[in-house]
Coordinates of N, CA and C in Angstrom, one line a residue:
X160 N 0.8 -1.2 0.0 CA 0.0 0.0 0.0 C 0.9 1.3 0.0
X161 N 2.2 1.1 0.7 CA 3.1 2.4 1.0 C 3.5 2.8 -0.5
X162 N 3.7 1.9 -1.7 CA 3.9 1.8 -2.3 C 3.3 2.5 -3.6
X163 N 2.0 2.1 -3.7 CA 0.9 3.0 -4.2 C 0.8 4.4 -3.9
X164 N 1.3 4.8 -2.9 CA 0.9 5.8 -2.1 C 2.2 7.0 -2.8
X165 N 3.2 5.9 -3.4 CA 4.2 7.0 -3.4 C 4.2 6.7 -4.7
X166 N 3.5 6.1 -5.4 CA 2.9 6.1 -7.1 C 2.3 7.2 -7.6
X167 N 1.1 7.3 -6.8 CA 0.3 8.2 -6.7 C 0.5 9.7 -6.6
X168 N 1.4 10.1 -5.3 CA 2.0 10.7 -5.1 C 3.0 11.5 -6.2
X169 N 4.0 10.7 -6.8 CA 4.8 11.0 -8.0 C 3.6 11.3 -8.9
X170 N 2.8 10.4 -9.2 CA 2.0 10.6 -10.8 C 1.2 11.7 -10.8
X171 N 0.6 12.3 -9.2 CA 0.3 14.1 -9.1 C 1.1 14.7 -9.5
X172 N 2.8 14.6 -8.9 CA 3.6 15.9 -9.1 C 3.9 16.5 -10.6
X173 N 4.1 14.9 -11.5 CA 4.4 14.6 -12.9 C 3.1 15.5 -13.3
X174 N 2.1 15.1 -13.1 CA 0.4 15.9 -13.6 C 0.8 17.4 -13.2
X175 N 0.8 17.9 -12.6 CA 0.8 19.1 -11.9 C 2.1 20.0 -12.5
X176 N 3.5 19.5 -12.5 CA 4.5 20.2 -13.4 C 4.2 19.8 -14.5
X177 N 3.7 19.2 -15.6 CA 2.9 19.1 -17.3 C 2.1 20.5 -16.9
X178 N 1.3 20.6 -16.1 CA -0.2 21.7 -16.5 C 0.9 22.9 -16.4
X179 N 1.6 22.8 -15.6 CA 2.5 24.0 -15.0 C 3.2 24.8 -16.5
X180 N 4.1 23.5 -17.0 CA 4.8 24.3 -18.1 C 3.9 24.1 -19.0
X181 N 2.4 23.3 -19.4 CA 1.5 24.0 -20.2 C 1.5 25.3 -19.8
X182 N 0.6 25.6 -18.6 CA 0.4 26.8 -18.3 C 1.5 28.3 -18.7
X183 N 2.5 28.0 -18.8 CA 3.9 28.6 -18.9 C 4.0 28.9 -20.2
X184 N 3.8 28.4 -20.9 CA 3.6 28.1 -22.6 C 2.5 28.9 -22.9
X185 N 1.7 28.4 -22.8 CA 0.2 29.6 -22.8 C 0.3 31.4 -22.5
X186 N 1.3 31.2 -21.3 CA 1.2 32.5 -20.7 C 2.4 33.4 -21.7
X187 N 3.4 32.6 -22.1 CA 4.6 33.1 -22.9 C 3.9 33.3 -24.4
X188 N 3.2 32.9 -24.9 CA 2.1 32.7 -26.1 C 1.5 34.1 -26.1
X189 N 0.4 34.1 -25.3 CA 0.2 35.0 -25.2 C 1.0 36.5 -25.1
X190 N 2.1 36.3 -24.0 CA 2.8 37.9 -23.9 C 3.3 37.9 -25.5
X191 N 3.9 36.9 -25.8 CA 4.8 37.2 -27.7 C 3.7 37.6 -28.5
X192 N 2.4 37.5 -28.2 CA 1.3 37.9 -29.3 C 1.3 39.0 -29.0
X193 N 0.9 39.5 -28.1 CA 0.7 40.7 -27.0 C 1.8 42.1 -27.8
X194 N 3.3 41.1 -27.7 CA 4.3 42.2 -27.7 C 4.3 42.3 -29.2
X195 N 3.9 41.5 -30.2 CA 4.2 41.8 -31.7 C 3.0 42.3 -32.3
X196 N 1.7 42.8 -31.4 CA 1.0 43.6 -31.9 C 1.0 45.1 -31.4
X197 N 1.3 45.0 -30.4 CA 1.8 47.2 -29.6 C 2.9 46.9 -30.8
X198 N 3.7 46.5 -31.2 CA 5.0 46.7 -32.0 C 4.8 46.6 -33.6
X199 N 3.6 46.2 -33.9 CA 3.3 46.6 -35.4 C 4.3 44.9 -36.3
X200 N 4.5 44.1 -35.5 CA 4.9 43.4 -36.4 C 4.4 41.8 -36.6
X201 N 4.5 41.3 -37.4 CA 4.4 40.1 -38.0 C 5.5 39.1 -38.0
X202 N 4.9 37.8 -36.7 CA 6.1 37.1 -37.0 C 5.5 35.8 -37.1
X203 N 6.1 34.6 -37.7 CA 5.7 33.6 -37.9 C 6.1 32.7 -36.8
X204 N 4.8 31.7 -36.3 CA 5.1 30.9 -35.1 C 5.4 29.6 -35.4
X205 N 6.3 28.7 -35.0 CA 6.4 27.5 -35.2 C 5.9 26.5 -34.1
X206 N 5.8 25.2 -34.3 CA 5.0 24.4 -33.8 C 5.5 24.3 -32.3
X207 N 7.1 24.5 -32.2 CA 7.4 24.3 -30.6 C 7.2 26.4 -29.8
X208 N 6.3 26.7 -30.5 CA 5.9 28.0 -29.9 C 7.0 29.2 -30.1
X209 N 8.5 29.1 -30.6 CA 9.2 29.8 -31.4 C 8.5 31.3 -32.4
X210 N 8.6 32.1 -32.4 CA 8.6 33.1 -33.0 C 9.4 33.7 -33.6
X211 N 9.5 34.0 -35.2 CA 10.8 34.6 -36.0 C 10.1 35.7 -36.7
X212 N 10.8 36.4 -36.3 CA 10.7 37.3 -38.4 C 12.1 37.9 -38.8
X213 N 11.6 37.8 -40.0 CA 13.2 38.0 -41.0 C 12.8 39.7 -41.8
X214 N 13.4 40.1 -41.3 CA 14.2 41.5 -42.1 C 14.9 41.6 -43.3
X215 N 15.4 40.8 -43.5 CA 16.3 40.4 -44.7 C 16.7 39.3 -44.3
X216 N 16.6 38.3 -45.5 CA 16.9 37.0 -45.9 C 18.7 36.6 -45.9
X217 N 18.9 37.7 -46.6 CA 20.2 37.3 -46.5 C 20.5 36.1 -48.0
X218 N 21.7 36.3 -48.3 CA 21.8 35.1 -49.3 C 22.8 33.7 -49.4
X219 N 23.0 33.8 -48.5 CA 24.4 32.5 -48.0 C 24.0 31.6 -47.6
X220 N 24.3 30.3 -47.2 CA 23.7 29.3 -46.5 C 22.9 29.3 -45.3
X221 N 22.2 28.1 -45.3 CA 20.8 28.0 -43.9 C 22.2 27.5 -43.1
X222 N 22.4 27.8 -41.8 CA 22.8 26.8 -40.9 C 22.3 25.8 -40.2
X223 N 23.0 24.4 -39.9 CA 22.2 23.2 -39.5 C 22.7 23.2 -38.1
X224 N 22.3 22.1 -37.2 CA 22.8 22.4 -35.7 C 23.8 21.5 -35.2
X225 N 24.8 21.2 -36.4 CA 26.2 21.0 -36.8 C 26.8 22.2 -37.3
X226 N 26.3 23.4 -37.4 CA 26.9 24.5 -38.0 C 27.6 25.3 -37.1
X227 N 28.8 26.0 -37.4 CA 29.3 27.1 -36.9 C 28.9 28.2 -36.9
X228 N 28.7 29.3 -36.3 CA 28.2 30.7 -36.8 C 28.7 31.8 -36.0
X229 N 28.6 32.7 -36.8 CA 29.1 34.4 -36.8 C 27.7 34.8 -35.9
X230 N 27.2 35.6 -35.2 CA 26.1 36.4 -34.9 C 26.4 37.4 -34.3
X231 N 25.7 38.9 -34.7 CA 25.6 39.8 -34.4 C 24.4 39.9 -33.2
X232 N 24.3 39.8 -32.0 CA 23.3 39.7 -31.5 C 22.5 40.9 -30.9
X233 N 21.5 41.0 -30.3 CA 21.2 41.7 -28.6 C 20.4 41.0 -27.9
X234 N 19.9 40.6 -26.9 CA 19.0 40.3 -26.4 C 18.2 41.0 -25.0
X235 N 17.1 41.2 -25.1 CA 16.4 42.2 -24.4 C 15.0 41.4 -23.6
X236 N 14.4 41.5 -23.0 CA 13.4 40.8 -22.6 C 12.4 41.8 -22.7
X237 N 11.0 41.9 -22.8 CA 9.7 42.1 -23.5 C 9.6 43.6 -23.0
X238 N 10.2 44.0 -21.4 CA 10.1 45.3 -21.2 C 11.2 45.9 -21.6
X239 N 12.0 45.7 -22.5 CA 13.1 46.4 -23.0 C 14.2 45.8 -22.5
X240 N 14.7 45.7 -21.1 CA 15.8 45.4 -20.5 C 16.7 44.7 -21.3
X241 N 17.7 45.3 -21.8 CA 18.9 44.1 -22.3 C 19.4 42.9 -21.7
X242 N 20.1 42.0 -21.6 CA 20.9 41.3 -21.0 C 22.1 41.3 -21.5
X243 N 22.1 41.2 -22.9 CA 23.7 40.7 -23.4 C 23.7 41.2 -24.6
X244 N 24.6 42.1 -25.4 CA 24.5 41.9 -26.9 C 25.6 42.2 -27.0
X245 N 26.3 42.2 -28.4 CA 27.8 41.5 -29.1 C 28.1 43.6 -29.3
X246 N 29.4 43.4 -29.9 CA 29.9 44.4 -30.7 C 29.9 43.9 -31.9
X247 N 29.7 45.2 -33.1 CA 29.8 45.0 -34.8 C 30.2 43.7 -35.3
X248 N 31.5 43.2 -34.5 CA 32.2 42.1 -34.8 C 31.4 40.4 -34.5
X249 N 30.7 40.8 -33.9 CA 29.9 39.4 -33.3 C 30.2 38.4 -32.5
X250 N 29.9 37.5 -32.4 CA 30.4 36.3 -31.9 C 30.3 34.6 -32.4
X251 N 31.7 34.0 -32.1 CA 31.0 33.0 -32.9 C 30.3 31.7 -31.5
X252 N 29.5 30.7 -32.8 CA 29.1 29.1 -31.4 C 28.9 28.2 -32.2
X253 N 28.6 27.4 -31.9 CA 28.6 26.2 -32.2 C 27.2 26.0 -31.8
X254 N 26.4 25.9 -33.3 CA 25.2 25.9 -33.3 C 24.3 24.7 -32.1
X255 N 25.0 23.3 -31.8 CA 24.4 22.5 -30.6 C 24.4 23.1 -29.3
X256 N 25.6 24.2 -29.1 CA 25.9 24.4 -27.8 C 24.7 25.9 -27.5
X257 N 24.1 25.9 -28.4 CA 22.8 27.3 -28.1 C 21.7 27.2 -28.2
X258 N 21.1 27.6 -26.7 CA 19.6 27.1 -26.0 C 18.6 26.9 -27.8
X259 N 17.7 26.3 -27.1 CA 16.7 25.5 -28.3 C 16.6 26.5 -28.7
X260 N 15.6 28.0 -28.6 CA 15.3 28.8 -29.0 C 16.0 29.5 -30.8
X261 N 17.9 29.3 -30.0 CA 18.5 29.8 -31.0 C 18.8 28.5 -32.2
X262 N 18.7 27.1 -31.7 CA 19.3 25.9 -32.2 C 18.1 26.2 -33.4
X263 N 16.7 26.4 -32.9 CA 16.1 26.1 -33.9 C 15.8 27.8 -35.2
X264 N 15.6 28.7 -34.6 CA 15.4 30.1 -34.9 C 16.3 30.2 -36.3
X265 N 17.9 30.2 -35.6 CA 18.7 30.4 -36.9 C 18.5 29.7 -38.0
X266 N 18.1 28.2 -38.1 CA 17.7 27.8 -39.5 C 16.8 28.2 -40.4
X267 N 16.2 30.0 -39.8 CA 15.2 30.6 -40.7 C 16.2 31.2 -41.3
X268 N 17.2 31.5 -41.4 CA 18.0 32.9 -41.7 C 19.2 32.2 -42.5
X269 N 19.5 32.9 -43.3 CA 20.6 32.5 -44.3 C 21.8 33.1 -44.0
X270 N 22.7 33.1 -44.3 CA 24.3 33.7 -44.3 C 23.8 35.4 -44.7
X271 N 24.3 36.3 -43.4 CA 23.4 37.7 -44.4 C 22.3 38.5 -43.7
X272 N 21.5 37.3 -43.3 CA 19.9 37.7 -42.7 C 20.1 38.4 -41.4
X273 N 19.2 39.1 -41.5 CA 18.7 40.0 -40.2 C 17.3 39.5 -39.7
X274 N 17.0 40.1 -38.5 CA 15.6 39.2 -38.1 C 15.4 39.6 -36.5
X275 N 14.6 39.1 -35.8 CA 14.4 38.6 -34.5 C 13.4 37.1 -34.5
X276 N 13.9 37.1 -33.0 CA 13.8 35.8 -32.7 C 13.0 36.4 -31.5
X277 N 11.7 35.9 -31.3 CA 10.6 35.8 -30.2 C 10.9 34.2 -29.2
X278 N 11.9 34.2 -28.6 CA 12.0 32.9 -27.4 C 11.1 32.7 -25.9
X279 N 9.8 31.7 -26.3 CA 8.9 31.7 -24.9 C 10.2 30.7 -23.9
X280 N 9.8 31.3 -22.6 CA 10.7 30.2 -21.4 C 11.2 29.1 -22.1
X281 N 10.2 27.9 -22.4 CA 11.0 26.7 -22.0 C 11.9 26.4 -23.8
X282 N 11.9 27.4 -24.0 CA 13.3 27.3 -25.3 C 14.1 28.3 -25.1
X283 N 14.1 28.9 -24.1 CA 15.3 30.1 -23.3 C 15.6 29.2 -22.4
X284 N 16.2 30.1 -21.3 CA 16.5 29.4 -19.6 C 15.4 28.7 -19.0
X285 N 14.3 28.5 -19.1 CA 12.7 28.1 -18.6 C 12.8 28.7 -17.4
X286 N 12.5 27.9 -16.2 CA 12.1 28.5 -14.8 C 13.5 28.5 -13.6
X287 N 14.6 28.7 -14.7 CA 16.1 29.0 -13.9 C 16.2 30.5 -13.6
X288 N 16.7 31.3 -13.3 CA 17.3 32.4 -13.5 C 18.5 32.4 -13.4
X289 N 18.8 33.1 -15.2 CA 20.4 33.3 -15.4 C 20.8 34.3 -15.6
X290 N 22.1 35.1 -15.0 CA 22.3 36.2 -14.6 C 21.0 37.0 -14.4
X291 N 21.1 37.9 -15.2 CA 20.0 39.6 -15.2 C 18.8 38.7 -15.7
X292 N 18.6 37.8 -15.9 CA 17.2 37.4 -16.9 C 16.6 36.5 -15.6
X293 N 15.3 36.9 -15.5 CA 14.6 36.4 -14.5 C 14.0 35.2 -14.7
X294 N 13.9 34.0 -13.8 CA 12.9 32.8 -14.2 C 11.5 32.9 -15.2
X295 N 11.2 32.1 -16.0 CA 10.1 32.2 -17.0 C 10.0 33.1 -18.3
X296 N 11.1 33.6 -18.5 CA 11.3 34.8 -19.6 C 11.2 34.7 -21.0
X297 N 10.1 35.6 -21.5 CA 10.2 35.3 -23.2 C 11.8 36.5 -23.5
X298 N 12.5 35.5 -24.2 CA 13.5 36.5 -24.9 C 13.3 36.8 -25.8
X299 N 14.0 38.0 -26.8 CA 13.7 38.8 -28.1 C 15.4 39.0 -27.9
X300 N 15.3 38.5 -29.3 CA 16.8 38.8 -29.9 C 17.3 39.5 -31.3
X301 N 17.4 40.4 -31.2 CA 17.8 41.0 -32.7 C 19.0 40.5 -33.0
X302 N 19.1 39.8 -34.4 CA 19.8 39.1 -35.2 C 20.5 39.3 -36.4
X303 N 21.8 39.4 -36.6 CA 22.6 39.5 -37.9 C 23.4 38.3 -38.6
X304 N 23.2 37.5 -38.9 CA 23.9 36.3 -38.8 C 25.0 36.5 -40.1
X305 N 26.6 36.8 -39.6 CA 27.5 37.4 -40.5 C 27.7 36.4 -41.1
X306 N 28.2 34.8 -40.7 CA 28.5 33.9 -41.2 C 28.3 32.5 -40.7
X307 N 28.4 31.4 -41.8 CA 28.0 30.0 -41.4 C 28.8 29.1 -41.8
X308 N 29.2 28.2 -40.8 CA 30.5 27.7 -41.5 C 29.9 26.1 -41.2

């Protein structure tokens, strides 16, 4: 019976963190809708809740998440606040070693492309807080992607 008890037990908490980061999802959904209509823009949503739009395409290669890359970044969270952004010169990574948000985002953009990237929590930091960025955060990244190797 002690047994069941700690079945049960587990299979609420499992129930209860699912609705949670549904609910998290939903709420991050909403603010990225929220923030790309006061902002006049159009961005296209993908199926893991991702938000892009491209500024310019750019004409050089898609990167894959075997790829190396150049990026010009900034990243700001929904009230403005920056956290981190690059100089002219950019930075490079190694497309596996960057949270989902960017692993998947940059395959919209070519060698070239400019854009932003709308990131709900659980394809950013999710419910950590890292440095200046607070647990649950949709990120917004403005994007230059100089090169792809």
């Amino acid at each position: 019976m002690r047994n069941f008890h700690a079945l049960l037990a587990i299979a609420f908490l499992m129930l209860f963190s699912c609705r949670k980061s549904e609910n998290q999802a939903e709420k991050d959904d909403e603010l990225i809708r929220r923030y790309l209509a006061e902002n006049n823009l159009e961005a296209i949503r993908t199926a893991s809740g991702l938000y892009y739009w491209i500024q310019e395409q750019g004409n050089g290669p898609y990167p894959t998440i075997s790829s190396r890359v150049r990026v010009v970044y900034k990243g700001y969270l929904l009230d403005g606040t920056v956290f981190d952004e690059t100089d002219p010169a950019g930075l490079e990574f190694e497309m596996a070693g960057l949270i989902r948000g960017w692993q998947e985002g940059l395959t919209f953009f070519r060698e070239g492309g400019r854009g932003k990237l709308f990131v709900p929590s659980h394809l950013g930091y999710g419910a950590q807080q890292v440095g200046n960025i607070p647990p649950n955060s949709v990120l917004i990244f403005d994007i230059f992607l100089l090169k792809v190797r």
